Short mmCIF file of C-alpha atoms and ligand atoms in Angstrom, two decimals:
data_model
loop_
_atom_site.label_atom_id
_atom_site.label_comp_id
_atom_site.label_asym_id
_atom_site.label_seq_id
_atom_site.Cartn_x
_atom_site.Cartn_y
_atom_site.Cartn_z
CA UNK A 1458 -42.85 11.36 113.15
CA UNK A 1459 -44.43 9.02 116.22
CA UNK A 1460 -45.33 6.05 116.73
CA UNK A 1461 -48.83 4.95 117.00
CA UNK A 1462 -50.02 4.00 120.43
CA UNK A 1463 -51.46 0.74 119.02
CA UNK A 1464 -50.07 -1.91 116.79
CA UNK A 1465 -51.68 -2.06 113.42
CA UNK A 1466 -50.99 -5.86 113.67
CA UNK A 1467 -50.27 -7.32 116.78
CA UNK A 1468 -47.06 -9.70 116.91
CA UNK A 1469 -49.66 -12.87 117.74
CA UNK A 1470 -51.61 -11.91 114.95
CA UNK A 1471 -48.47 -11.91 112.68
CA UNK A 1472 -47.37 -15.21 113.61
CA UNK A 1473 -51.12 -16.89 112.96
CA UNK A 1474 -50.73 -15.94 109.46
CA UNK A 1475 -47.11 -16.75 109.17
CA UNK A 1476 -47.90 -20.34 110.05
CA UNK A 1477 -50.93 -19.93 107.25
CA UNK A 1478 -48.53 -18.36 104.78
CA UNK A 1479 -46.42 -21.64 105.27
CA UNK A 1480 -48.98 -24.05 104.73
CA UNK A 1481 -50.21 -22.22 101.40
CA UNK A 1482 -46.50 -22.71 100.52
CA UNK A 1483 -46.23 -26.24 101.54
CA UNK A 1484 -49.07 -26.79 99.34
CA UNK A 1485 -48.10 -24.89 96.23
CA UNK A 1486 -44.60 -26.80 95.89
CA UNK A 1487 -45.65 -29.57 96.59
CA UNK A 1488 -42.40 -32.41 96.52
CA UNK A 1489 -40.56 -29.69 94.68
CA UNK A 1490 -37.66 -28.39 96.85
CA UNK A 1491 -36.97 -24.33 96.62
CA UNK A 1492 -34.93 -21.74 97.63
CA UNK A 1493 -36.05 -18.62 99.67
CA UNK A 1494 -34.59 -15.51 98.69
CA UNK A 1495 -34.90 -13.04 101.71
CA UNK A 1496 -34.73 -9.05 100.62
CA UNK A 1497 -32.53 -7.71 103.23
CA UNK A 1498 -33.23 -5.85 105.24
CA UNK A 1499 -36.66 -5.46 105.94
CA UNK A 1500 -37.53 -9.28 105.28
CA UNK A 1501 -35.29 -10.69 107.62
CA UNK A 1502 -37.29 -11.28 110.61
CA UNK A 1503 -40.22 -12.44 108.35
CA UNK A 1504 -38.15 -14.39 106.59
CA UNK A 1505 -36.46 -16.05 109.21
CA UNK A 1506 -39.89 -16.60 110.66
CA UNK A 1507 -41.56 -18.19 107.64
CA UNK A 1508 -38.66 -20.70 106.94
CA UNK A 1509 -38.46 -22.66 110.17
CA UNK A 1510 -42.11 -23.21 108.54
CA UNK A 1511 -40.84 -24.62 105.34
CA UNK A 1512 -39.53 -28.06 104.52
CA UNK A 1513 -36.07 -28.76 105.67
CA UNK A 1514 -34.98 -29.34 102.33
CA UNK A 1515 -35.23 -25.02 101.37
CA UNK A 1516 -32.48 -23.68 100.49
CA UNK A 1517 -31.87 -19.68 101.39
CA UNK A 1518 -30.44 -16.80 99.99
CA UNK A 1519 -30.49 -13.43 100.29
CA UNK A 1520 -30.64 -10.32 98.45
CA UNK A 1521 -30.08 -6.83 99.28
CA UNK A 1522 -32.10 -3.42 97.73
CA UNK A 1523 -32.01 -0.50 99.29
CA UNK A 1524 -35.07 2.20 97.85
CA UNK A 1525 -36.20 3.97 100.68
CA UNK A 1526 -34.91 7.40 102.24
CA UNK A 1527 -36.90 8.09 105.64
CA UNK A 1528 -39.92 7.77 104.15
CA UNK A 1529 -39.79 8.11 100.47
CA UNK A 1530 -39.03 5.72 97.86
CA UNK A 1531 -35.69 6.88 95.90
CA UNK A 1532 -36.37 5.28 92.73
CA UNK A 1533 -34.93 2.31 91.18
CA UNK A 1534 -33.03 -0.11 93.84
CA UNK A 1535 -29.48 -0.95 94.15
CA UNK A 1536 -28.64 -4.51 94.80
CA UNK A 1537 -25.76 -4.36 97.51
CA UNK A 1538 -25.79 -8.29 97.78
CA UNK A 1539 -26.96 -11.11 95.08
CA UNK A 1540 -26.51 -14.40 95.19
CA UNK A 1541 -24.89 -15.31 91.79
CA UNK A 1542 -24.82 -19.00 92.11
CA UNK A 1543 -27.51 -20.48 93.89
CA UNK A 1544 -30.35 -19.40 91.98
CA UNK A 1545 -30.21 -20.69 88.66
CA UNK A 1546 -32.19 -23.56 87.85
CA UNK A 1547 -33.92 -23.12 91.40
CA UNK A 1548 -37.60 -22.95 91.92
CA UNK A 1549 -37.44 -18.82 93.48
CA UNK A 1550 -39.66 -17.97 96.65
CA UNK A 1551 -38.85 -14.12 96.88
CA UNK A 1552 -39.53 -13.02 100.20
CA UNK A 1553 -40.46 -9.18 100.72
CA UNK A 1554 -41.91 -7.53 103.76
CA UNK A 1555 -43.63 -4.88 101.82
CA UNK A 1556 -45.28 -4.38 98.51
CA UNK A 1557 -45.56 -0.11 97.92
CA UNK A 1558 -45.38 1.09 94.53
CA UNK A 1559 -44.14 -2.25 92.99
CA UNK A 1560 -40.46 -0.76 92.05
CA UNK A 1561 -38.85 -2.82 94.35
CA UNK A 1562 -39.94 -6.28 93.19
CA UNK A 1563 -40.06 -5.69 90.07
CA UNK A 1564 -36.51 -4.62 89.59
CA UNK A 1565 -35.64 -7.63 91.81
CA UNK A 1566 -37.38 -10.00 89.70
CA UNK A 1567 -36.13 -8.66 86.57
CA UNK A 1568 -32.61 -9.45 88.01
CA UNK A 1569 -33.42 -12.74 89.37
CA UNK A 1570 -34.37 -13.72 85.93
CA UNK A 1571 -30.88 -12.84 84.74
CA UNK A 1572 -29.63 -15.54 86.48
CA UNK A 1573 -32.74 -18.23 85.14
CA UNK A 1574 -34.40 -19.50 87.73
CA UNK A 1575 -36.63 -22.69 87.17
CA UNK A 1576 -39.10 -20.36 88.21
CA UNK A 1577 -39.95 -17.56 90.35
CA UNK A 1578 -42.99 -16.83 92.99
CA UNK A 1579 -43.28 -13.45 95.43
CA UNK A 1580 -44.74 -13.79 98.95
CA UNK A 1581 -44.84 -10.76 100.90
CA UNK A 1582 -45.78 -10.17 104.70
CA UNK A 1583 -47.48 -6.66 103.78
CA UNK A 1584 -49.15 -4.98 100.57
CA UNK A 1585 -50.21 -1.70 100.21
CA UNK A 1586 -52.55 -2.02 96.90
CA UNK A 1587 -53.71 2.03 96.70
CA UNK A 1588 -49.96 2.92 96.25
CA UNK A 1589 -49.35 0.66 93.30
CA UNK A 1590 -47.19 2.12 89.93
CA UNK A 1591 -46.41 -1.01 88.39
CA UNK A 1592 -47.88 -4.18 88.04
CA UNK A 1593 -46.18 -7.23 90.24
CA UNK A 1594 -47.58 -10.78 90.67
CA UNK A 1595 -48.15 -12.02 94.67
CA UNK A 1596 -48.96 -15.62 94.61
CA UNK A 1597 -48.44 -15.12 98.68
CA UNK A 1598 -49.91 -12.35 100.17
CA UNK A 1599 -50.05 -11.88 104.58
CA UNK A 1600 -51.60 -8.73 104.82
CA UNK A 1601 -53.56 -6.16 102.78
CA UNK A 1602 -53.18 -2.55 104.38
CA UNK A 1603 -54.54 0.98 103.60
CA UNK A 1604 -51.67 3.58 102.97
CA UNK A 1605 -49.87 3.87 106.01
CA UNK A 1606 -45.80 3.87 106.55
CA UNK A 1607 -45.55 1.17 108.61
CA UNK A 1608 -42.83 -0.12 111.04
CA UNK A 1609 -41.64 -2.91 113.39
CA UNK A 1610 -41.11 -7.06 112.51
CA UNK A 1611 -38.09 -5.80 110.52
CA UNK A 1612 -39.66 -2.68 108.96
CA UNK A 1613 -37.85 0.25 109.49
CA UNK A 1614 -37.93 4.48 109.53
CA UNK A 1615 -34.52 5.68 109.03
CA UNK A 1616 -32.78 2.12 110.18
CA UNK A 1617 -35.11 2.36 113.78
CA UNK A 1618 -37.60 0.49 114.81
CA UNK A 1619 -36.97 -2.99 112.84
CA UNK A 1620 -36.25 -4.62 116.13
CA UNK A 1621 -40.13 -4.07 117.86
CA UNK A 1622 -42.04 -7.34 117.42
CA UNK A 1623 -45.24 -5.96 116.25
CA UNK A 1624 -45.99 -3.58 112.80
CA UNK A 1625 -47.29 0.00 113.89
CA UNK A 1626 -47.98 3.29 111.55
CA UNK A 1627 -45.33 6.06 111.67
CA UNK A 1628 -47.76 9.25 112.76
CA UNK A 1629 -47.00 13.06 111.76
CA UNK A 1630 -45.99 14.47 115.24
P1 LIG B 2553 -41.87 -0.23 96.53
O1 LIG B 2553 -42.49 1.15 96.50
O2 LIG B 2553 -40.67 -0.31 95.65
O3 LIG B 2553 -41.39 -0.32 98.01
O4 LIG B 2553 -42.89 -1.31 96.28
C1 LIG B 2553 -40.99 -1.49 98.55
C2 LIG B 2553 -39.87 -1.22 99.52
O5 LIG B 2553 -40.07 0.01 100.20
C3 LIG B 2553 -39.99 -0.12 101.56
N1 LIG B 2553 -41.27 0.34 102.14
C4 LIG B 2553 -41.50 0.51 103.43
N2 LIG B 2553 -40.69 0.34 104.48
N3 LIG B 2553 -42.47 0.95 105.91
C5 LIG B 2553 -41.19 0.57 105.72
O6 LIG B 2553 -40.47 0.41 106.68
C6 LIG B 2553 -43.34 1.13 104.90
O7 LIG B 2553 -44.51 1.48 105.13
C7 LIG B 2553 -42.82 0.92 103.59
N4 LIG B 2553 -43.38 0.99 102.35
C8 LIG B 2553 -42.39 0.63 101.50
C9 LIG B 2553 -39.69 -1.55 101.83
O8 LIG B 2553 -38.35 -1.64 102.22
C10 LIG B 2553 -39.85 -2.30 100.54
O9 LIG B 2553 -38.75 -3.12 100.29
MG1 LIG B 2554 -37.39 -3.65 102.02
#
């Protein structure tokens, strides 16, 4: 696998909607005050991004699944990191870079809820809607993309790549 020549979304173009993402979340809480949970890894960088964004009242946490060999999703995640206190009785902004297939989330949300949040909403940097499996409510949604493996902004092949600042496709060779 390559990289594409091009970004699929340039790192200026990912920051515009960052700050719109923000203000959509701003809006939606209103005077409530929430915690962030970040899905490590991939989310990090948009995470980190998005919350400087956020009132200075947000509280973070983070969570860690791990799905994805090279470039195939290996079923159900395991959580390698969960924040056990810290979530109950919080309003829950899940933070995700990618929506694929749905697994992912939905396993995380269905362990979230174990813990009863006040609530829970999903905002994720990237969605891939052709690749769906299972149903998964976005109330925050950055980009819509066609199916391409994507990497960069956090997003990784194999562990490489998070650390380039824009997204780009992963080519055959
Ligand atoms: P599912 O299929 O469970 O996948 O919705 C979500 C998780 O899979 C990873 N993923 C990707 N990672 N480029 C990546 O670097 C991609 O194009 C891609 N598609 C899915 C991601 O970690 C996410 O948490
Ligand atoms: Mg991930």
């Amino acid at each position: 696998m390559r990289l594409s020549d091009e970004p699929l979304l340039h790192t200026a173009e990912i920051a515009a909607r960052v700050v719109e993402l923000a203000a959509e979340i701003r809006h939606a809480y209103g005077e409530a005050t929430f915690t962030v949970v970040v899905v490590l890894k991939g989310a990090a960088w948009f995470g980190a991004d998005l919350v400087r964004l956020l009132p200075p009242t947000t509280t973070v946490e983070f969570i860690r699944a791990k799905s994805y060999v090279g470039d195939r999703s290996a079923g159900p995640p395991e959580f390698a990191l969960f924040p056990e206190s810290g979530i109950t009785d919080q309003h829950v902004l899940l933070v995700e870079d990618i929506l694929d297939t749905g697994h992912t989330l939905a396993a995380v949300c269905e362990r979230l809820l174990k813990v009863c949040p006040a609530s829970i909403k999903t905002c994720v940097l990237l969605d891939k809607p052709s690749r769906r499996e299972i149903a998964v409510d976005v109330q925050f949604r950055g980009f819509e993309i066609d199916d391409h493996f994507v990497v960069g902004y956090g997003l990784d092949y194999n562990e490489q790549y998070r650390a380039l600042p824009a997204i780009y496709r992963m080519l055959p060779e």
